[in-house]
CSV table of C-alpha atoms in Angstrom, one decimal:
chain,number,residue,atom,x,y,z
A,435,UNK,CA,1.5,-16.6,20.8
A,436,UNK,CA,0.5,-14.9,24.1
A,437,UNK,CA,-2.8,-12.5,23.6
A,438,UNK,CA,-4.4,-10.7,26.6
A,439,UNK,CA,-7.4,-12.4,25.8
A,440,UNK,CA,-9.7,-15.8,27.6
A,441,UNK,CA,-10.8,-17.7,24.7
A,442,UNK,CA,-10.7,-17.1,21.4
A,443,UNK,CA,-14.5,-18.1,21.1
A,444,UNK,CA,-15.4,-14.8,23.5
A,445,UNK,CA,-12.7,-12.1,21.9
A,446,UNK,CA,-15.3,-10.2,20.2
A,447,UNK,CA,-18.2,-10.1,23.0
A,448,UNK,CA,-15.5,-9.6,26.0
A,449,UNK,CA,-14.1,-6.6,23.5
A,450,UNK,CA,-18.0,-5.2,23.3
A,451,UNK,CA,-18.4,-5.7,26.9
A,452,UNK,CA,-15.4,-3.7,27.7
A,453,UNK,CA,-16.7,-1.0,25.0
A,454,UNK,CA,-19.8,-1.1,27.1
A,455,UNK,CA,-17.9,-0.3,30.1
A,456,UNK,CA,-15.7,2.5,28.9
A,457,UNK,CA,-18.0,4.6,26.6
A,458,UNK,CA,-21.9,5.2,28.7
A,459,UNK,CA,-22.1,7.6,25.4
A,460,UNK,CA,-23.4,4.2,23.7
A,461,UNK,CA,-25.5,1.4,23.5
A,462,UNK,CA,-23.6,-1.9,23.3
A,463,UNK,CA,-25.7,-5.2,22.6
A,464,UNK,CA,-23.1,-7.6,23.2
A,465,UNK,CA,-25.6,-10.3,21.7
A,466,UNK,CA,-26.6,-9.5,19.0
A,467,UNK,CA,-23.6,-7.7,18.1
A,468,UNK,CA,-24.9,-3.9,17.4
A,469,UNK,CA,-23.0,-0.6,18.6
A,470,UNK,CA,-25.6,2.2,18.3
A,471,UNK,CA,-25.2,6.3,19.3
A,472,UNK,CA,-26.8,6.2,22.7
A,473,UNK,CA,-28.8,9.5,21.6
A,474,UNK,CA,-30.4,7.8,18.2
A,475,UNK,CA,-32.6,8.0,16.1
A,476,UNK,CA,-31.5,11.5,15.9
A,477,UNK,CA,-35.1,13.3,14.6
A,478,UNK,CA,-34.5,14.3,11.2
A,479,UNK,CA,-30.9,13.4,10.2
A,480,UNK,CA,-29.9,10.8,8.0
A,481,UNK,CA,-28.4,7.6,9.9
A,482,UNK,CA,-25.0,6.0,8.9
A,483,UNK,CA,-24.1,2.1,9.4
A,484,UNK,CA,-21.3,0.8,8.8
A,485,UNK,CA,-19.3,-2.9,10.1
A,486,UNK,CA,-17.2,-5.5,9.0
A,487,UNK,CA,-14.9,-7.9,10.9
A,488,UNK,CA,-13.8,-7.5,13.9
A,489,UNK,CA,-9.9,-6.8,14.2
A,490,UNK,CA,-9.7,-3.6,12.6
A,491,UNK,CA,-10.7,-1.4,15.5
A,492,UNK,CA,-11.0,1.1,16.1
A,493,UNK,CA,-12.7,0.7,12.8
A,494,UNK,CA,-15.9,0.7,13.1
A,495,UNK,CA,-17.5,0.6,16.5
A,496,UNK,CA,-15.0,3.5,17.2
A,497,UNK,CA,-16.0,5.7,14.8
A,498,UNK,CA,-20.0,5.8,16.1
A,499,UNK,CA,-20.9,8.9,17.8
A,500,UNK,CA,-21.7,12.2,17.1
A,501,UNK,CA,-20.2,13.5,13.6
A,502,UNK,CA,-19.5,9.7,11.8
A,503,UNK,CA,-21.7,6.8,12.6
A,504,UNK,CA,-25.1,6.3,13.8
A,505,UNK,CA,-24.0,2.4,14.4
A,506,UNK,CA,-21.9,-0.4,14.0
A,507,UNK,CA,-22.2,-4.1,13.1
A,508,UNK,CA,-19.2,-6.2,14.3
A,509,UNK,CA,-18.8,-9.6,13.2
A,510,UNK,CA,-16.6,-11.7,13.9
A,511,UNK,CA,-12.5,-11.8,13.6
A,512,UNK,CA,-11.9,-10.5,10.1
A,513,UNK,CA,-15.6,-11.8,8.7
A,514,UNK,CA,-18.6,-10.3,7.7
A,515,UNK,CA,-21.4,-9.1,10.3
A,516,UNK,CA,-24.7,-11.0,9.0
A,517,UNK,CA,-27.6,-9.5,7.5
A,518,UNK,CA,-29.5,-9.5,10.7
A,519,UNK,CA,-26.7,-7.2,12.6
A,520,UNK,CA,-27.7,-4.2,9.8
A,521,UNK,CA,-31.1,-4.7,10.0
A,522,UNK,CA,-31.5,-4.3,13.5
A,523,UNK,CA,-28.8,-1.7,13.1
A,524,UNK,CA,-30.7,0.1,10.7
A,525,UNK,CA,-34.0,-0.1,12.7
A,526,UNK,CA,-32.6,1.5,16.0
A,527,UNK,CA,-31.0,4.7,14.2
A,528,UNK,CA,-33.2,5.1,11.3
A,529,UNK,CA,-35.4,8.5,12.4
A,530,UNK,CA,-37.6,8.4,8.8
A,531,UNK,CA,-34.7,10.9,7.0
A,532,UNK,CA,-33.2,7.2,5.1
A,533,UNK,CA,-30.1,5.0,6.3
A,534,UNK,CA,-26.9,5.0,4.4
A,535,UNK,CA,-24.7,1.7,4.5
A,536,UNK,CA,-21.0,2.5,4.2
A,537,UNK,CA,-19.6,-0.9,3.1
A,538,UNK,CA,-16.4,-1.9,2.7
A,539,UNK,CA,-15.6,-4.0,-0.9
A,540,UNK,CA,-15.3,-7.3,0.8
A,541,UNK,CA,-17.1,-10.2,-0.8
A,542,UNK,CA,-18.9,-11.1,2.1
A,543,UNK,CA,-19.5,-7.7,3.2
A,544,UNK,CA,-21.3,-6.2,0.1
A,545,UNK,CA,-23.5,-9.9,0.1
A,546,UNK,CA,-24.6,-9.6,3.4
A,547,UNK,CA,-25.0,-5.1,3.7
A,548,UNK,CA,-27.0,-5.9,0.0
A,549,UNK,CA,-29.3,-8.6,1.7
A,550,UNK,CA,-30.0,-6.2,4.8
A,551,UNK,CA,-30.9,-3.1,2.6
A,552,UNK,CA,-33.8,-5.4,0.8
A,553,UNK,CA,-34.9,-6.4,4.5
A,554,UNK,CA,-34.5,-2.4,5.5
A,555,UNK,CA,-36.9,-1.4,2.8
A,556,UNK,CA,-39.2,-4.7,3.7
A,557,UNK,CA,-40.1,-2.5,6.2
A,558,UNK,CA,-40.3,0.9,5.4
A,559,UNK,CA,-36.8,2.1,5.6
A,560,UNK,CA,-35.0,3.8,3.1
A,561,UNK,CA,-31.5,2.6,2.6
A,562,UNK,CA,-28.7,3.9,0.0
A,563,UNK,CA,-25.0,2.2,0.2
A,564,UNK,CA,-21.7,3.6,-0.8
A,565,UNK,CA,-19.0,0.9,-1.6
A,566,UNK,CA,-15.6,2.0,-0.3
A,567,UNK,CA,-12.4,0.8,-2.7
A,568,UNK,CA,-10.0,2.7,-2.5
A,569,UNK,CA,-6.8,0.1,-2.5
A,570,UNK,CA,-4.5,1.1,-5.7
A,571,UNK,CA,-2.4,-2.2,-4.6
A,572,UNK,CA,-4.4,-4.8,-6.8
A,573,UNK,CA,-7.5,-5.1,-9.1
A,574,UNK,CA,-9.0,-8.6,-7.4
A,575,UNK,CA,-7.6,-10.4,-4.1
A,576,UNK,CA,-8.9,-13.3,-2.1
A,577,UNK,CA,-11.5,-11.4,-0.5
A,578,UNK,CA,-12.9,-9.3,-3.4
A,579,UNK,CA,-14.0,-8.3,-6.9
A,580,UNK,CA,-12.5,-5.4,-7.7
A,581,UNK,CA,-10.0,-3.1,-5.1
A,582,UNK,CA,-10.4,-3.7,-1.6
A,583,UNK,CA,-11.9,-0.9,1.1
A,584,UNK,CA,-9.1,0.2,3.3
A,585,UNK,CA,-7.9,3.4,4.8
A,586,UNK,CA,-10.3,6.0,3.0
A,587,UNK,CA,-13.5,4.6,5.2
A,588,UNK,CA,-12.4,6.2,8.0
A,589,UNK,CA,-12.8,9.6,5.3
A,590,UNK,CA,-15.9,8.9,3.9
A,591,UNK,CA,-17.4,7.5,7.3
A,592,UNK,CA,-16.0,11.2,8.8
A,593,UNK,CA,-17.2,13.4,5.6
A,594,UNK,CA,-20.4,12.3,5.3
A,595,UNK,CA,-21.1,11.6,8.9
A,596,UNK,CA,-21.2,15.6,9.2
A,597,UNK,CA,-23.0,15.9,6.5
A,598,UNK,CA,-25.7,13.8,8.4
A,599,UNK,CA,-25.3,15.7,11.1
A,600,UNK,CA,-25.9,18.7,9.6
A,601,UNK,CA,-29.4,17.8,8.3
A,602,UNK,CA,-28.3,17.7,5.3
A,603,UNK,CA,-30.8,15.1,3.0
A,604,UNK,CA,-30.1,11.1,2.2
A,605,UNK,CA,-29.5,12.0,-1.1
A,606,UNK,CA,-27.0,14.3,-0.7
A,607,UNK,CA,-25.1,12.8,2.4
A,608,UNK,CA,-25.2,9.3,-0.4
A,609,UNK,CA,-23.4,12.0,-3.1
A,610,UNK,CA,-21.0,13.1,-0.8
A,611,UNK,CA,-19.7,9.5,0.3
A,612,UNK,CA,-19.4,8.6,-3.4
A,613,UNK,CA,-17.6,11.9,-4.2
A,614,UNK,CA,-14.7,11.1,-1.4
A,615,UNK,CA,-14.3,8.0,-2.2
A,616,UNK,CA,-13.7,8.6,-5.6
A,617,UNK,CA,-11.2,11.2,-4.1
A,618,UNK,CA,-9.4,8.7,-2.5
A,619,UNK,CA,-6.4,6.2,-2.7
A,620,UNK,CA,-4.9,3.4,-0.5
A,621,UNK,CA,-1.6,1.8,-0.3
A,622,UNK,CA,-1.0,-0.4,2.7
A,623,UNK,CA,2.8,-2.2,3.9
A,624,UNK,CA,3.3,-5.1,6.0
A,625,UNK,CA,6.5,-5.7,7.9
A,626,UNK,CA,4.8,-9.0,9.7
A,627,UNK,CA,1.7,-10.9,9.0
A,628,UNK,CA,-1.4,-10.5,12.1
A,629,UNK,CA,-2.1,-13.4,14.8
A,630,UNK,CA,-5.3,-14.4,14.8
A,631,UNK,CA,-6.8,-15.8,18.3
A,632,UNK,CA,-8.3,-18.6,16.5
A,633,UNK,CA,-5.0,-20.0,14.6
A,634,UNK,CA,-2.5,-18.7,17.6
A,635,UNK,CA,0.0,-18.0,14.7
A,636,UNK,CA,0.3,-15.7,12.0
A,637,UNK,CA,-2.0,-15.8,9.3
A,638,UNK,CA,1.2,-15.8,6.5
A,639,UNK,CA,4.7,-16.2,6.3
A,640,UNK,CA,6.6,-13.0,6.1
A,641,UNK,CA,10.6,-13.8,6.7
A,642,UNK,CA,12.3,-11.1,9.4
A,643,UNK,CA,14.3,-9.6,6.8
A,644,UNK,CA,11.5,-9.1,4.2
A,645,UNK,CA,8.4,-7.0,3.8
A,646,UNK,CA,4.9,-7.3,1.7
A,647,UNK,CA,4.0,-4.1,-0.8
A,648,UNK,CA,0.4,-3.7,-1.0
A,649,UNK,CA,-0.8,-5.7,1.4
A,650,UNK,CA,-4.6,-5.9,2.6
A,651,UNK,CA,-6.0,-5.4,6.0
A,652,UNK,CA,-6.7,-8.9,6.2
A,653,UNK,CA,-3.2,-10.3,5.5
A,654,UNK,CA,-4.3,-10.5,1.5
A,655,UNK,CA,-1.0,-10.5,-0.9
A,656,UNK,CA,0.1,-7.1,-1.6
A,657,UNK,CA,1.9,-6.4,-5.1
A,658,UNK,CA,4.8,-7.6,-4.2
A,659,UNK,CA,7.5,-9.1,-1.5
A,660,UNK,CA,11.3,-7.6,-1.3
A,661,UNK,CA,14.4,-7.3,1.5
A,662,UNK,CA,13.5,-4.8,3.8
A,663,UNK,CA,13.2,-1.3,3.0
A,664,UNK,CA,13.8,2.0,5.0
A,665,UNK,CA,10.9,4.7,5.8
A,666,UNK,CA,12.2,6.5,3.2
A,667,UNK,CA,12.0,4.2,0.3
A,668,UNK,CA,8.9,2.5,1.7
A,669,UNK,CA,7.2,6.2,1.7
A,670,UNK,CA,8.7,6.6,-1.8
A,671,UNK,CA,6.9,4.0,-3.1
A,672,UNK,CA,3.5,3.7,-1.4
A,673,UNK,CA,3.1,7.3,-2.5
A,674,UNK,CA,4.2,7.2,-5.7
A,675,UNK,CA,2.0,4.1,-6.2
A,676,UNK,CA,-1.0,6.3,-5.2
A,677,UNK,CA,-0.5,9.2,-7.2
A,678,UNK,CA,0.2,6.9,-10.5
A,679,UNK,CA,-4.2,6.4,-10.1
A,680,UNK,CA,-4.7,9.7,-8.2
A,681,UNK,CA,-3.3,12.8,-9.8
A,682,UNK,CA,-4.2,15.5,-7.7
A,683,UNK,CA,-4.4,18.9,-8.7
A,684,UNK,CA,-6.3,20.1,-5.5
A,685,UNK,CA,-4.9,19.8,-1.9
A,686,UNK,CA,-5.1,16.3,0.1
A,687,UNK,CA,-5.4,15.0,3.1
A,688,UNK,CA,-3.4,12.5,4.6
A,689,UNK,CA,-3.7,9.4,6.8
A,690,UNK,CA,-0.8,7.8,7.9
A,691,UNK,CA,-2.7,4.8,9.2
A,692,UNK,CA,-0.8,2.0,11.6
A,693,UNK,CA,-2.0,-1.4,11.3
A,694,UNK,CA,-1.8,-2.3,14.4
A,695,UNK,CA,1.6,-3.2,16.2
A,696,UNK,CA,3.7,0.2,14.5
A,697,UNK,CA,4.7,2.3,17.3
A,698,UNK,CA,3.7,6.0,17.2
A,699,UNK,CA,7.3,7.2,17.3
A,700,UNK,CA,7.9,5.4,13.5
A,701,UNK,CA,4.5,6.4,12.3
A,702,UNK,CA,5.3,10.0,12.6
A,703,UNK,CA,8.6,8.9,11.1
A,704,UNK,CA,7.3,7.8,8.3
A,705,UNK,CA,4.8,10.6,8.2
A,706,UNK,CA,7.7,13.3,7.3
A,707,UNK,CA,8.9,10.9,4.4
A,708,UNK,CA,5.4,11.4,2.6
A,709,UNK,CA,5.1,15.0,3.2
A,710,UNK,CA,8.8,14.9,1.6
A,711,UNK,CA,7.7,12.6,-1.3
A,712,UNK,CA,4.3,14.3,-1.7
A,713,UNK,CA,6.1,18.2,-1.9
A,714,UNK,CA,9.1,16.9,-4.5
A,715,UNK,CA,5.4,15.8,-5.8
A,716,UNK,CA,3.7,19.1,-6.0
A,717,UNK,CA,1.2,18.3,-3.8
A,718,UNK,CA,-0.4,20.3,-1.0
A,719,UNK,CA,-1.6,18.2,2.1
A,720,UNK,CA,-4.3,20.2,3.6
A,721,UNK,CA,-4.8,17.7,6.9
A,722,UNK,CA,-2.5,15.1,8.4
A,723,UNK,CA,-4.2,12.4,10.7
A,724,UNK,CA,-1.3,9.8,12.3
A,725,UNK,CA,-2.4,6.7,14.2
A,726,UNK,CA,-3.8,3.2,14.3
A,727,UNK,CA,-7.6,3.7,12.8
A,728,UNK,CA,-7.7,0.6,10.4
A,729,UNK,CA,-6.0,-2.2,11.7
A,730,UNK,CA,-5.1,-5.5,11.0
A,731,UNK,CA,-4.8,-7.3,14.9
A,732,UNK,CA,-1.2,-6.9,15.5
A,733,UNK,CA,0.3,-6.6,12.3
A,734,UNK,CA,3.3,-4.6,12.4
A,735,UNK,CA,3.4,-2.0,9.1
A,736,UNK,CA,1.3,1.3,8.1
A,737,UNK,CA,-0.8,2.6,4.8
A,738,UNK,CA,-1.1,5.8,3.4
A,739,UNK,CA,-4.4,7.0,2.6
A,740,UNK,CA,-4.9,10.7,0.2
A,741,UNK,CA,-8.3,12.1,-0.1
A,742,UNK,CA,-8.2,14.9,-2.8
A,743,UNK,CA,-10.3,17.7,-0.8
A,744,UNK,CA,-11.9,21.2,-2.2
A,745,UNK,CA,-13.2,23.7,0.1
A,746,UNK,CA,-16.8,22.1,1.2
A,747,UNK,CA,-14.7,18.6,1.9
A,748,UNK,CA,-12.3,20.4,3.9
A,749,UNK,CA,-15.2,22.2,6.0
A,750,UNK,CA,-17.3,18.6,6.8
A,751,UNK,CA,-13.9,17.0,7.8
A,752,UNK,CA,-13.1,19.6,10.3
A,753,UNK,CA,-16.2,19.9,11.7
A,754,UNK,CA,-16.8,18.4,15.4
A,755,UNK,CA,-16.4,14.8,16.0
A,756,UNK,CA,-16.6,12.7,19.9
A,757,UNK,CA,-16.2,8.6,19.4
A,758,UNK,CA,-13.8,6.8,20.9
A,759,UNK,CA,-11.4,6.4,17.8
A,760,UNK,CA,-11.7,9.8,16.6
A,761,UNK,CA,-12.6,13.1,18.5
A,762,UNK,CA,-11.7,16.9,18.1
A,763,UNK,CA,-13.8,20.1,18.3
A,764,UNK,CA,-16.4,19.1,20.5
């Protein structure tokens, strides 16, 4: 496989480096593997931190800045940042207002983000964690207990981030993450597995004429494999897996999510098929987002993501954003 990369031992610091370079707006410690808001602590607002794997992006170094995250912790390709990362993490943003972790439900994830909170208040910093699983695909995979965190962190890290950035206390910011993720639902398509720069070959074996239902943002097996289907059927069923756990009665919003390697032009494709499925539906979509924000390396595919949204939800999700993965009102 030919990646635009040097070694696969250097991918994720040359990636931070290059961060480094692009975005003066933060502070990149290539070392120790921390992406913080160049501006923090922030006096008086709660701090968010969030990480995982690297191979996602622009999940979740993109998303720090002004309206989502305080800081980031990537580790490395598709594993867990270590209990250090969050500490330190936690300890540049925290401004005495509390930290709250926004953790993804990977095994090693919620391990290491649980270790780091007992370090955090160790020494004097007072952590609360939201757990993000929003994937109606499967109960239990290979890398979890319970449904896996996909699409619907980019909502809560959005959501509550302007809540944080509003003032608004730990306690509250904490209630609001639950509340959208509870809001939320995931279903996520492969048409080809991701390529991994330490294998240098895909990660699973997905036939050119077949594609995976439900499948994870690590490569995990999804519900099920069939023949290849068109937008429209694939739309027909991602969405009606969703809204056989969802039911919304209130308006949504939508992210039509690439993972990776789906070009723009079949994205928004595929975007008009779940407005079509979601109105024969009933239901109103009050925000569409399009675009690669949860990735999988270069996996070719998309997931749909449906937050159900009243009118206080709404309001924190429109309000100003600047990162690198995410920006608008600024």
């Amino acid at each position: 496989m030919k990646m635009l990369i040097n070694v696969p031992e250097t991918v994720v610091a040359d990636g931070l480096r290059g961060m480094a370079a692009a975005h003066p707006e933060l502070t990149v410690d290539v070392e120790n593997r921390v992406v913080v808001r160049r501006d923090a602590p922030v006096a008086g607002k709660v701090a968010l931190v969030s990480g995982g794997g690297s191979g996602h992006e622009p999940l979740h170094a993109g998303f720090v800045g002004p309206g989502m995250l305080s800081a980031a912790c990537p580790g490395e390709v598709f594993t867990s940042p270590v209990p250090d990362q969050m500490l330190r993490a936690a300890a540049a943003v925290d401004s005495g207002a509390g930290v709250l972790f926004v953790v993804k439900n990977y095994t090693g994830d919620v391990l290491n983000f649980d270790m780091a909170a007992e370090l955090a208040e160790d020494e004097g910093i007072q952590v609360a964690k939201v757990l993000v699983n929003d994937d109606v695909a499967v109960t239990d995979s290979l890398y979890t207990a319970g449904r896996r965190g996909t699409g619907a962190t980019l909502f809560v890290e959005k959501i509550a981030g302007a809540a944080a950035d509003e003032g608004q206390p730990l306690e509250r910011v904490e209630a609001i993450a639950r509340q959208v993720n509870e809001n939320s639902r995931s279903f996520g398509v492969a048409l080809s597995a991701c390529t991994t720069p330490a294998k240098g070959s895909p990660t699973f074996d997905l036939p050119p004429g077949e594609l995976e239902l439900g499948i994870g943002i690590h490569g995990e097996p999804g519900r099920e494999r069939r023949p290849m289907m068109t937008s429209r059927e694939i739309a027909d069923f991602a969405v009606h897996a969703i809204l056989e756990d969802l039911h919304p009665s209130d308006p949504v919003l939508l992210l039509v999510n690439g993972m990776g390697a789906t070009p723009l032009l079949e994205l928004y494709g595929f975007c008009a098929e779940v407005h079509r499925v979601l109105a024969e539906r009933g239901v109103a979509v009050a925000r569409t987002l399009v675009g690669n924000y949860v990735t999988s390396l270069d996996m070719a595919g998309t997931s749909v993501s449906l937050c159900r949204i009243d009118e206080e939800l709404l309001r924190l999700w429109d309000a100003p954003v600047s990162t690198p993965g995410l920006r608008w009102g600024m």
